[in-house]
PDB file of C-alpha atoms and ligand atoms in Angstrom:
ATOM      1  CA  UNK A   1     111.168 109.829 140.678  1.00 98.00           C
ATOM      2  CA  UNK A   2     114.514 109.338 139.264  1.00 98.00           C
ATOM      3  CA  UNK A   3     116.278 106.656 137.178  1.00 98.00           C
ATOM      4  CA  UNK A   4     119.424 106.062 135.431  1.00 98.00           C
ATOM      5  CA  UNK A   5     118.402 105.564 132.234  1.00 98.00           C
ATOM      6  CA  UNK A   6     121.325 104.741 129.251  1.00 98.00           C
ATOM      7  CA  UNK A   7     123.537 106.236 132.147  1.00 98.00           C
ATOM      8  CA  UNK A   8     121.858 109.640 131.797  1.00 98.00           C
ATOM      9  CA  UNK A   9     119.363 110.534 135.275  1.00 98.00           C
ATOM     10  CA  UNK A  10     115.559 110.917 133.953  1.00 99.00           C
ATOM     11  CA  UNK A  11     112.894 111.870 135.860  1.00 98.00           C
ATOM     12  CA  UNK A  12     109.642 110.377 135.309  1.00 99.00           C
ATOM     13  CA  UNK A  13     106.338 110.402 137.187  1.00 98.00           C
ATOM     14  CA  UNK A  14     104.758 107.122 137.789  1.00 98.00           C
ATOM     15  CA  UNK A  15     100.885 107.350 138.715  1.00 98.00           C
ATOM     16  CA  UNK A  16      97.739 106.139 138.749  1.00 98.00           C
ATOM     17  CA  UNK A  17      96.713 102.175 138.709  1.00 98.00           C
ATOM     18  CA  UNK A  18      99.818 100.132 138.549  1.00 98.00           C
ATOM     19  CA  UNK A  19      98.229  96.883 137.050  1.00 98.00           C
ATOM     20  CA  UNK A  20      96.047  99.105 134.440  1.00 98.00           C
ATOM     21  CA  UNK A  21      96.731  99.947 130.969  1.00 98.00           C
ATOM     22  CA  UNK A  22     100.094 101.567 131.055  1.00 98.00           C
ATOM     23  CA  UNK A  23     100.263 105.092 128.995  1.00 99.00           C
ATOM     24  CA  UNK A  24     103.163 107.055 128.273  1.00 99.00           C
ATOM     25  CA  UNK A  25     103.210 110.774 127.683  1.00 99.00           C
ATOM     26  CA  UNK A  26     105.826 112.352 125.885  1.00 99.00           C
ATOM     27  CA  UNK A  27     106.153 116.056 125.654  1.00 98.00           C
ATOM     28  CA  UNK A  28     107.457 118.268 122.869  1.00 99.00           C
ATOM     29  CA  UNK A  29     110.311 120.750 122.733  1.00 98.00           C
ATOM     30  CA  UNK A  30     111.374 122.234 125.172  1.00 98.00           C
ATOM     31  CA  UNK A  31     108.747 121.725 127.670  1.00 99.00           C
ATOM     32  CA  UNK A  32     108.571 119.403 130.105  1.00 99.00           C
ATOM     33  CA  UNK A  33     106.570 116.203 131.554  1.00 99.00           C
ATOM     34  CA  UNK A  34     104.734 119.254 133.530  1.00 98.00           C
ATOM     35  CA  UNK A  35     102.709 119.880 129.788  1.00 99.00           C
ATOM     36  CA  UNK A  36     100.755 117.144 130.631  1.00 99.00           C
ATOM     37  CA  UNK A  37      99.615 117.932 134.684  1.00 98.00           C
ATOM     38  CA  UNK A  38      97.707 121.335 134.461  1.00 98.00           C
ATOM     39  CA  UNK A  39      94.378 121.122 136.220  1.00 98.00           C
ATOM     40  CA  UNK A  40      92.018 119.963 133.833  1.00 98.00           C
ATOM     41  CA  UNK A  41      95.035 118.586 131.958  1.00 98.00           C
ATOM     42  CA  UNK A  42      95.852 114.547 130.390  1.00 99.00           C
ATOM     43  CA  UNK A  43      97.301 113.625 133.917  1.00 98.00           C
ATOM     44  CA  UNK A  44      94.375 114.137 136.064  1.00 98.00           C
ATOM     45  CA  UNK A  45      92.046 113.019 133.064  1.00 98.00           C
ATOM     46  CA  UNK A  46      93.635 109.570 132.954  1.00 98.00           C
ATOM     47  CA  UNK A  47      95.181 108.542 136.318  1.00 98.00           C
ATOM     48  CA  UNK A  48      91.689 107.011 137.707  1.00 98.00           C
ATOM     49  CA  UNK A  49      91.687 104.022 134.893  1.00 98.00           C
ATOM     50  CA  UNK A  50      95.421 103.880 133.452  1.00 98.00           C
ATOM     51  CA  UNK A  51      98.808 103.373 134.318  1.00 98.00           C
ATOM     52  CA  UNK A  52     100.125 106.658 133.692  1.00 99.00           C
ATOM     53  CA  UNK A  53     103.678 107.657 133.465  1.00 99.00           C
ATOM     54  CA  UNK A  54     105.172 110.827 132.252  1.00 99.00           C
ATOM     55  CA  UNK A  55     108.913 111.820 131.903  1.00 99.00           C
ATOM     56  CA  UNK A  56     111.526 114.408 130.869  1.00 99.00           C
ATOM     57  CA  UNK A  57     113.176 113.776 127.905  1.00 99.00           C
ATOM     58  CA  UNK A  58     117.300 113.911 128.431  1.00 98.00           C
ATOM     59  CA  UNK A  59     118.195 117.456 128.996  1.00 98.00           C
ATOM     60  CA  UNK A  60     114.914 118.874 129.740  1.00 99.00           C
ATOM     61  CA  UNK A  61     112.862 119.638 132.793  1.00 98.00           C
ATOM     62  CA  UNK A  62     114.191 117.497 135.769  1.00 98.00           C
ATOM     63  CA  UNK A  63     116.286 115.217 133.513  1.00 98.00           C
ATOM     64  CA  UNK A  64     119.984 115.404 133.195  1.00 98.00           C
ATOM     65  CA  UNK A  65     121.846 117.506 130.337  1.00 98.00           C
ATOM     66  CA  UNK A  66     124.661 115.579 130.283  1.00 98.00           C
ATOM     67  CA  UNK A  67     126.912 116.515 127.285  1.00 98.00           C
ATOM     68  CA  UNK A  68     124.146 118.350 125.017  1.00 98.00           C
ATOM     69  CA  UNK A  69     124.854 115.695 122.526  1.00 98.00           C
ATOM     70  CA  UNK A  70     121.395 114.207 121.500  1.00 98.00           C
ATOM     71  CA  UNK A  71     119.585 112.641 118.758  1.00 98.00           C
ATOM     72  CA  UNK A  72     116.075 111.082 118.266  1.00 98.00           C
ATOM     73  CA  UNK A  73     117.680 108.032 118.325  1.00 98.00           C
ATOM     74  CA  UNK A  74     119.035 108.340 121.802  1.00 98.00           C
ATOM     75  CA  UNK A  75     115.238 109.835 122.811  1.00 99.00           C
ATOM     76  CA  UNK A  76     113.186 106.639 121.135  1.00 99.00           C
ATOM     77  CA  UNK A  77     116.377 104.483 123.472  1.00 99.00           C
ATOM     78  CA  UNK A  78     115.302 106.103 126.134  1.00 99.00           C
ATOM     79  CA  UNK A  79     111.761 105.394 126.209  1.00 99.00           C
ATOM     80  CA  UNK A  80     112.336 102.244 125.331  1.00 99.00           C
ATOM     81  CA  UNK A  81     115.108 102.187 128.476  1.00 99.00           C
ATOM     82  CA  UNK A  82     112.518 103.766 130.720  1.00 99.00           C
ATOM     83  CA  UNK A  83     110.038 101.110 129.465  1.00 99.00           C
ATOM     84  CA  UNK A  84     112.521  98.641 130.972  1.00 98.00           C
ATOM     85  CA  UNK A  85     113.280 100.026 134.052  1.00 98.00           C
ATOM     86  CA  UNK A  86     109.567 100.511 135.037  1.00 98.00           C
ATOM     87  CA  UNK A  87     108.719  96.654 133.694  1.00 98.00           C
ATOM     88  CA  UNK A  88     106.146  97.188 131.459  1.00 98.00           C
ATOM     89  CA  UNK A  89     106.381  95.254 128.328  1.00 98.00           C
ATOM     90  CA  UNK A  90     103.583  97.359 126.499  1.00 98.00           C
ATOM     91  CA  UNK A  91     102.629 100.596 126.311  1.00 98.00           C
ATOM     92  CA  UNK A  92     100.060 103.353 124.533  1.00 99.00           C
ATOM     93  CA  UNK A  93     102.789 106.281 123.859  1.00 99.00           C
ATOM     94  CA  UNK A  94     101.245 109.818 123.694  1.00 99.00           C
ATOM     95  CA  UNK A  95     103.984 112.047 121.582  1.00 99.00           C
ATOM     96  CA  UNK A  96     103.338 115.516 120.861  1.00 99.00           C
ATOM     97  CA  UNK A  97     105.677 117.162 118.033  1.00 99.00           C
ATOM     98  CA  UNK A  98     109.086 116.126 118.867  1.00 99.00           C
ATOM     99  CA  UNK A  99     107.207 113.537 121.462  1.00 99.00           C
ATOM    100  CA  UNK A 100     105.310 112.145 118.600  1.00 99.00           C
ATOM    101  CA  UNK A 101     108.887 111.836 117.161  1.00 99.00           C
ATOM    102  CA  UNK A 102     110.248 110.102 119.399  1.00 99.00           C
ATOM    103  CA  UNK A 103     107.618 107.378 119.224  1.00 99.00           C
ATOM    104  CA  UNK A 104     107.520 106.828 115.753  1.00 98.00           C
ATOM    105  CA  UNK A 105     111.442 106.770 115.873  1.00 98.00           C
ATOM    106  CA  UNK A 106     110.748 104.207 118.940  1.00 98.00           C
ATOM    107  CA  UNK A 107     107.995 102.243 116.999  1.00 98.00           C
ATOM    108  CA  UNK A 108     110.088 101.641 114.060  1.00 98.00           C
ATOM    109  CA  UNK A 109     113.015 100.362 116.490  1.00 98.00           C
ATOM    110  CA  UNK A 110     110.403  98.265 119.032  1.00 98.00           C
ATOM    111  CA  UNK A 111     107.120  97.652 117.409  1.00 98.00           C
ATOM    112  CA  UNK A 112     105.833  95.011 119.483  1.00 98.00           C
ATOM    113  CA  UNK A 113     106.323  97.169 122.811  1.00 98.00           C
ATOM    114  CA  UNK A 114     103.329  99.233 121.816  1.00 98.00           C
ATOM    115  CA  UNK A 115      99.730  98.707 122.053  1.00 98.00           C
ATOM    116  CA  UNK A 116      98.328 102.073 120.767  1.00 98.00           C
ATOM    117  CA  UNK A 117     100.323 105.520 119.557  1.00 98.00           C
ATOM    118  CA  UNK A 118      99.191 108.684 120.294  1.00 99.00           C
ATOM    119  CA  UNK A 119     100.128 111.242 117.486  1.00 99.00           C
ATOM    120  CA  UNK A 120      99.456 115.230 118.449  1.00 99.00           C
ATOM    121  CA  UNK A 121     100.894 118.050 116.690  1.00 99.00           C
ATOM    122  CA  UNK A 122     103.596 116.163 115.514  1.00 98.00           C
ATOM    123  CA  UNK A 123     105.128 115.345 111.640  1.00 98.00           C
ATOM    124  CA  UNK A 124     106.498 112.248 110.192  1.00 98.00           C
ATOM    125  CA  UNK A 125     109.199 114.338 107.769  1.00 98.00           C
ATOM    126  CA  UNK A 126     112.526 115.328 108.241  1.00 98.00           C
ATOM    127  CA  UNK A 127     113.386 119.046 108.285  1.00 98.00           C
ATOM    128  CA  UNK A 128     113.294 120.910 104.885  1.00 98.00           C
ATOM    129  CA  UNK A 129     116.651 122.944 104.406  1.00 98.00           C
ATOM    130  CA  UNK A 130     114.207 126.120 105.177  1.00 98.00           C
ATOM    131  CA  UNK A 131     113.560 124.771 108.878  1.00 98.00           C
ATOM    132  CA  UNK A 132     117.376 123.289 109.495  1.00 98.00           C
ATOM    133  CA  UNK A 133     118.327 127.078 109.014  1.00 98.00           C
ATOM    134  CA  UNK A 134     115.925 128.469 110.993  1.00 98.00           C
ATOM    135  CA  UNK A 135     116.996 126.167 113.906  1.00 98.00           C
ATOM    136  CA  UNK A 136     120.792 127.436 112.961  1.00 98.00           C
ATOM    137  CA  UNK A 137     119.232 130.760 113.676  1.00 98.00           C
ATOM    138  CA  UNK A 138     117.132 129.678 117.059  1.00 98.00           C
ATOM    139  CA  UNK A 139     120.720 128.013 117.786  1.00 98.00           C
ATOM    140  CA  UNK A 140     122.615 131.595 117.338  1.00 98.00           C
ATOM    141  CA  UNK A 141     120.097 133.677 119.465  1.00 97.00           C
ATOM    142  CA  UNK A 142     119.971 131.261 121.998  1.00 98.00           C
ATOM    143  CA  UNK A 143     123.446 131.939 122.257  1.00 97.00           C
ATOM    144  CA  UNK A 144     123.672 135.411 122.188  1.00 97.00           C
ATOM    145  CA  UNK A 145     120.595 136.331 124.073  1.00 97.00           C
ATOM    146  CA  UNK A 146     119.777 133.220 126.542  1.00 97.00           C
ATOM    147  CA  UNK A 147     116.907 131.137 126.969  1.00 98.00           C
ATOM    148  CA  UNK A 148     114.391 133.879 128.267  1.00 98.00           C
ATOM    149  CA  UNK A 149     114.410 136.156 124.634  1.00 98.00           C
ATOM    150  CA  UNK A 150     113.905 132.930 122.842  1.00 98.00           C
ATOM    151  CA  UNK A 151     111.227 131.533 125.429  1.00 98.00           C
ATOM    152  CA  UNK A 152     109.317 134.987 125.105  1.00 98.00           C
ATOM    153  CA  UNK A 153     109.437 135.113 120.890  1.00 97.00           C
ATOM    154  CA  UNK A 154     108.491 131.085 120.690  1.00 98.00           C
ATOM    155  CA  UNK A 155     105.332 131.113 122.797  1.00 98.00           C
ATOM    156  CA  UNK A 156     103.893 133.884 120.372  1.00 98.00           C
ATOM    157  CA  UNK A 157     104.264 130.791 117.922  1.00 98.00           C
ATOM    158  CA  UNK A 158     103.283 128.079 120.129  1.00 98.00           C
ATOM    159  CA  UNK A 159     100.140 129.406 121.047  1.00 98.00           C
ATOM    160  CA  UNK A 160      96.829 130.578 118.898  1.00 98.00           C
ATOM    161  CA  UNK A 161      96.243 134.166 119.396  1.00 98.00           C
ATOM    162  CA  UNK A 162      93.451 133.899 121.315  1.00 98.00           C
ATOM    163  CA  UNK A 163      94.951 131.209 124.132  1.00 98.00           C
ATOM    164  CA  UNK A 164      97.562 134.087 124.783  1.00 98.00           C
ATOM    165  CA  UNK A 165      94.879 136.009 126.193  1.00 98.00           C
ATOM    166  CA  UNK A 166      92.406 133.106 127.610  1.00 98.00           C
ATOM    167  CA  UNK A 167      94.892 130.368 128.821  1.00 98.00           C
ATOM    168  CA  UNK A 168      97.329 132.401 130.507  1.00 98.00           C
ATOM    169  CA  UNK A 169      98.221 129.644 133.049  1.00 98.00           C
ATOM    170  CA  UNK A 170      99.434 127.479 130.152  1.00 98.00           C
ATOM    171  CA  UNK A 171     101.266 130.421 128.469  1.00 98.00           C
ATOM    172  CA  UNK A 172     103.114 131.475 131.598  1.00 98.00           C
ATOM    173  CA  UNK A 173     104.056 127.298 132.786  1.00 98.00           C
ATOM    174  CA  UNK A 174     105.088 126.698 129.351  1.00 98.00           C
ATOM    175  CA  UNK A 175     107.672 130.154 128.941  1.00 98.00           C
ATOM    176  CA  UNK A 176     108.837 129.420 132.415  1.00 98.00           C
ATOM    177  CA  UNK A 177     109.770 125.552 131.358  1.00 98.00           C
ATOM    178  CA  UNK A 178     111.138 126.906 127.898  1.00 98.00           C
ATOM    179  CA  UNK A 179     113.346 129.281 130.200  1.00 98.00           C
ATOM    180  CA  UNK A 180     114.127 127.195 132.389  1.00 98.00           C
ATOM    181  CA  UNK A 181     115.971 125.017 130.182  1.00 98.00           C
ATOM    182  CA  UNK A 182     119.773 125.040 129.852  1.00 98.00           C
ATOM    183  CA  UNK A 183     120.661 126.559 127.085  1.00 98.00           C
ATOM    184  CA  UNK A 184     123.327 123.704 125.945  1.00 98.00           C
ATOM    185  CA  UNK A 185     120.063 120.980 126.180  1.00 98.00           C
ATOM    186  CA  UNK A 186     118.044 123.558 123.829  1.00 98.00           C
ATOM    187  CA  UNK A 187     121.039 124.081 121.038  1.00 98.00           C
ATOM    188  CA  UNK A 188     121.322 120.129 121.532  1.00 98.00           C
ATOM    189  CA  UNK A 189     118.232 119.580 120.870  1.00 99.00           C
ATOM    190  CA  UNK A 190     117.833 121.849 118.209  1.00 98.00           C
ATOM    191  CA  UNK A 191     120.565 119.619 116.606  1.00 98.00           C
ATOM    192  CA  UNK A 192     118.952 116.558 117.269  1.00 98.00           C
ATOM    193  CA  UNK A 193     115.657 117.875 115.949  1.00 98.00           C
ATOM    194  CA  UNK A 194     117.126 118.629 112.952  1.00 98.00           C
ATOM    195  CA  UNK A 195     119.428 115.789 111.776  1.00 98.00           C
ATOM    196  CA  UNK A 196     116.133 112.991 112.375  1.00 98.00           C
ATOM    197  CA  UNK A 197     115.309 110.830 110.104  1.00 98.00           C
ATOM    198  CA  UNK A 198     112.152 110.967 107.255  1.00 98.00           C
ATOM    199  CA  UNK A 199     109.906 108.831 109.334  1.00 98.00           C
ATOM    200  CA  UNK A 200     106.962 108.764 106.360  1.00 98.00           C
ATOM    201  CA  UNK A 201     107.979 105.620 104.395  1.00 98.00           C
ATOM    202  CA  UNK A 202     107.505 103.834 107.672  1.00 98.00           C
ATOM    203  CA  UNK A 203     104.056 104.876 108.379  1.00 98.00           C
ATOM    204  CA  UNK A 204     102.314 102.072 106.058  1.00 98.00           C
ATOM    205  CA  UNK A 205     103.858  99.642 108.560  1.00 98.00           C
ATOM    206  CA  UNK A 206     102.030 100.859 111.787  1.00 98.00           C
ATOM    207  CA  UNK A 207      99.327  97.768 112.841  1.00 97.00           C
ATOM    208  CA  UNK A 208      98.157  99.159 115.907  1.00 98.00           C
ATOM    209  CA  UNK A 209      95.157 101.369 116.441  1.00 98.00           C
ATOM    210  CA  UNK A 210      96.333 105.117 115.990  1.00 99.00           C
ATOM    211  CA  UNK A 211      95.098 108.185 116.899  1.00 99.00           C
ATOM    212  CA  UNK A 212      96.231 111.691 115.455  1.00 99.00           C
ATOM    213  CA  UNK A 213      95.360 114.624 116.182  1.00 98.00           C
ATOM    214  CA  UNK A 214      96.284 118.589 116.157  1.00 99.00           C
ATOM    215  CA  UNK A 215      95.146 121.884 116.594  1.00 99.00           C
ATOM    216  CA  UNK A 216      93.356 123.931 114.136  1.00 98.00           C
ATOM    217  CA  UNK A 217      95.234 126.446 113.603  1.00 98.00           C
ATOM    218  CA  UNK A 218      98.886 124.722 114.802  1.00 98.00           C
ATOM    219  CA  UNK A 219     100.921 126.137 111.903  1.00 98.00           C
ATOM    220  CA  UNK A 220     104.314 124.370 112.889  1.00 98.00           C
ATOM    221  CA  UNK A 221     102.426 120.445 112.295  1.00 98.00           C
ATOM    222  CA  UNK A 222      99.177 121.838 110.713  1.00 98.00           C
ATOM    223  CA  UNK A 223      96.156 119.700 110.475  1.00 98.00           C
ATOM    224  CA  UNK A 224      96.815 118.286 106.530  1.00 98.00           C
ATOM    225  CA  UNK A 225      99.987 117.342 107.821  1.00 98.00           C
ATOM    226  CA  UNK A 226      98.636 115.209 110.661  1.00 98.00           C
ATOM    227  CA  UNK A 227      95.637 114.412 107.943  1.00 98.00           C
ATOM    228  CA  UNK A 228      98.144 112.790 105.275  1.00 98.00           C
ATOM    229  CA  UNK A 229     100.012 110.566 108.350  1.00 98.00           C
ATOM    230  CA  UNK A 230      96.738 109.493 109.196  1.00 98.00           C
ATOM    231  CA  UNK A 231      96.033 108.598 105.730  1.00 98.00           C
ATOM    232  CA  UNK A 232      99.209 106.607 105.570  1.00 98.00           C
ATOM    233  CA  UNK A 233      98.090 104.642 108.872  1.00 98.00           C
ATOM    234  CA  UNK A 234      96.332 101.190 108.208  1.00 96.00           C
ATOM    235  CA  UNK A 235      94.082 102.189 111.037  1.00 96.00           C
ATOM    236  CA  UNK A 236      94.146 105.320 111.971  1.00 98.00           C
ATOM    237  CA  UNK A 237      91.712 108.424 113.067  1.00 98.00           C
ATOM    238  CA  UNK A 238      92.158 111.593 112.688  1.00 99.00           C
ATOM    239  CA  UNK A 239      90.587 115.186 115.007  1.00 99.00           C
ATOM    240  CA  UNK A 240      91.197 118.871 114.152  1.00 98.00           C
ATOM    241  CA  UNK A 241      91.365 120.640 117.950  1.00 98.00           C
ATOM    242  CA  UNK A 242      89.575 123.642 117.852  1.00 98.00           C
ATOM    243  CA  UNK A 243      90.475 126.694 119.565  1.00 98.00           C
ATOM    244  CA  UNK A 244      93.866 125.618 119.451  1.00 98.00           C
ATOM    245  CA  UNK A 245      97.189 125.671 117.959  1.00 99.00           C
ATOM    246  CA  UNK A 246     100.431 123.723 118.310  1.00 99.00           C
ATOM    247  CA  UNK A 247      99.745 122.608 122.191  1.00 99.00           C
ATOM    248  CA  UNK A 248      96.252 121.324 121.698  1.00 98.00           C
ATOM    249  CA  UNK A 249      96.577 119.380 124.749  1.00 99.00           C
ATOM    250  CA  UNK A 250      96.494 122.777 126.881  1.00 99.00           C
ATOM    251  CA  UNK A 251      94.855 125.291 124.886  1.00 98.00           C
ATOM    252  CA  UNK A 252      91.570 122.660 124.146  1.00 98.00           C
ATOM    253  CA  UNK A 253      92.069 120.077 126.847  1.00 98.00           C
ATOM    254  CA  UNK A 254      88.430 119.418 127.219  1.00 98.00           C
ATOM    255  CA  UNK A 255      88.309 118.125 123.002  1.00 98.00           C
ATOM    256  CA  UNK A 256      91.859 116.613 123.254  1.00 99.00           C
ATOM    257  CA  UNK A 257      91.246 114.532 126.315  1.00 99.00           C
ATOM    258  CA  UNK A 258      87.596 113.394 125.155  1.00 98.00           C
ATOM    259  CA  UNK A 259      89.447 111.768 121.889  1.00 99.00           C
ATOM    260  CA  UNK A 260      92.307 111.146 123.796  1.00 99.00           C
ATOM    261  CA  UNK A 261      90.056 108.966 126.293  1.00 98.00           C
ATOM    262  CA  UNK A 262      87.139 107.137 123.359  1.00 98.00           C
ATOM    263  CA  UNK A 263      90.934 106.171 121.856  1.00 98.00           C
ATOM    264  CA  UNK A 264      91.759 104.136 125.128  1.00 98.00           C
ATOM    265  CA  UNK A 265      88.764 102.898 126.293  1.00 98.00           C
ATOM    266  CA  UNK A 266      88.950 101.350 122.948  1.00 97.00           C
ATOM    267  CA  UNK A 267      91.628  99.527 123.321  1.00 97.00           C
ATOM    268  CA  UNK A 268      91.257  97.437 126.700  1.00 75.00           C
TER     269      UNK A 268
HETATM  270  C1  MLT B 301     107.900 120.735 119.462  1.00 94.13           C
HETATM  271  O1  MLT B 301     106.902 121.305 119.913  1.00 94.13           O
HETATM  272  O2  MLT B 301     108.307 119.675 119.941  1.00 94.13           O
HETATM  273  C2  MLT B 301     108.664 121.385 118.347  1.00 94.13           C
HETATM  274  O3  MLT B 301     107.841 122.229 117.603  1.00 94.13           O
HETATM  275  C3  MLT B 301     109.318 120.359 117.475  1.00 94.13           C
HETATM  276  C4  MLT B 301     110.192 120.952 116.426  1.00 94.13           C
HETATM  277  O4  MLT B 301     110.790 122.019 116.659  1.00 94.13           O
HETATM  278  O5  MLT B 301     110.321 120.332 115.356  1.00 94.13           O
END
């Protein structure tokens, strides 16, 4: 489905029980809301009991590009736009790495739209001046070499070694996606990424039930990362994915939907 959302066309998926618990999922860069439906994946694992909606962030999969002029700011407006549109007044929001971004950028802005957050793979810093140069440098090759180079050399970072070789359906869906994306919407967001805000000093504020959780051997939000937010999180839990690395959610869907799911049946 399609809506103009803060006059920018987003496409969203809107399934499973309408009057449930409604839970948003929120994918990372530059994927798509397509992270979240591989068989076996968070879609199928939650659209019997909850409300489930997942969406393309502006400029990626099936949402519009527009100017490539983004910022986390105009992501968390957005969600909190799409929230709107769709009527629902509360929401659990399921963010991984720049998703999980997005809703603490959202939860600061809207705190009493959300119910439960969802943290995966994700950090609550700002870039370091190492990583705003290495996205200068993702930026130039992008340029130079278009999206498929920079698709191929990212997954190889994405991915632990061994779901290269065993979860090849996630390896090739994700590339594809990364491809797939107009190179304007990646430099964009590679912009956007890098000029948000330090989102720790707000974590001792969260008062809803939180879940965090990443992958073993994710190197880009590793797991004492995710540890220390859940540390700063009133109430908060914390799981190491095994078998996995920065996109748990695929590479160890089994573990991540099991926490995933004891999280939400906690909360109704
Ligand atoms: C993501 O998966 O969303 C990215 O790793 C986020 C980032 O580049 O900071």
């Amino acid at each position: 489905m399609k809506a103009v959302i803060n006059n920018s066309l987003t496409h969203y998926i809107d399934i499973g029980i309408s009057t449930a618990l409604p839970v948003i999922l929120i994918h990372g860069f530059p994927f798509s809301h397509k992270m979240w439906m591989m068989p076996g994946g968070q879609t199928e694992a939650l659209a019997g009991t909850y409300h489930v909606i997942a969406y393309d962030v502006r400029g990626h999969g099936e949402s519009e590009v527009g100017d490539g002029l983004y910022t986390i700011e105009f992501f968390a407006d957005d969600l909190i736009g799409l929230m709107d549109h769709l009527n629902v007044q509360q929401a659990v929001v399921v963010g991984l790495s720049m998703g999980g971004y997005i809703a603490l950028r959202a939860m600061q802005k809207k705190p009493e739209r959300f119910k439960g957050l969802v943290l995966c793979n994700t950090r609550a810093d700002a870039d370091s001046n190492e990583s705003k140069i290495k996205r200068a440098g993702a930026i130039r090759a992008i340029k130079t070499n278009g999206p498929r180079l920079f698709a191929q050399e990212l997954v190889k970072n994405l991915f632990a070694p061994q779901s290269l070789e065993t979860k090849q359906n996630a390896v090739k869906l994700i590339e594809s996606t990364i491809e797939r994306t107009a190179p304007l919407a990646l430099c964009g967001t590679e912009l956007a990424l890098a000029s948000r805000i330090d989102s720790t000093p707000s974590l001792s504020a969260i008062n809803i039930p939180t879940l965090v959780m990443t992958g073993e051997l994710d190197t880009i939000a590793p797991p004492e990362i995710n540890k220390a937010i859940k540390d700063a999180i009133s109430n908060a839990e914390f799981f190491a994915i095994p078998k996995a690395a920065h996109l748990s959610n695929l590479e160890n869907a089994d573990e991540f939907n099991k926490h995933l799911v004891e999280f939400l049946q906690k909360l109704v």
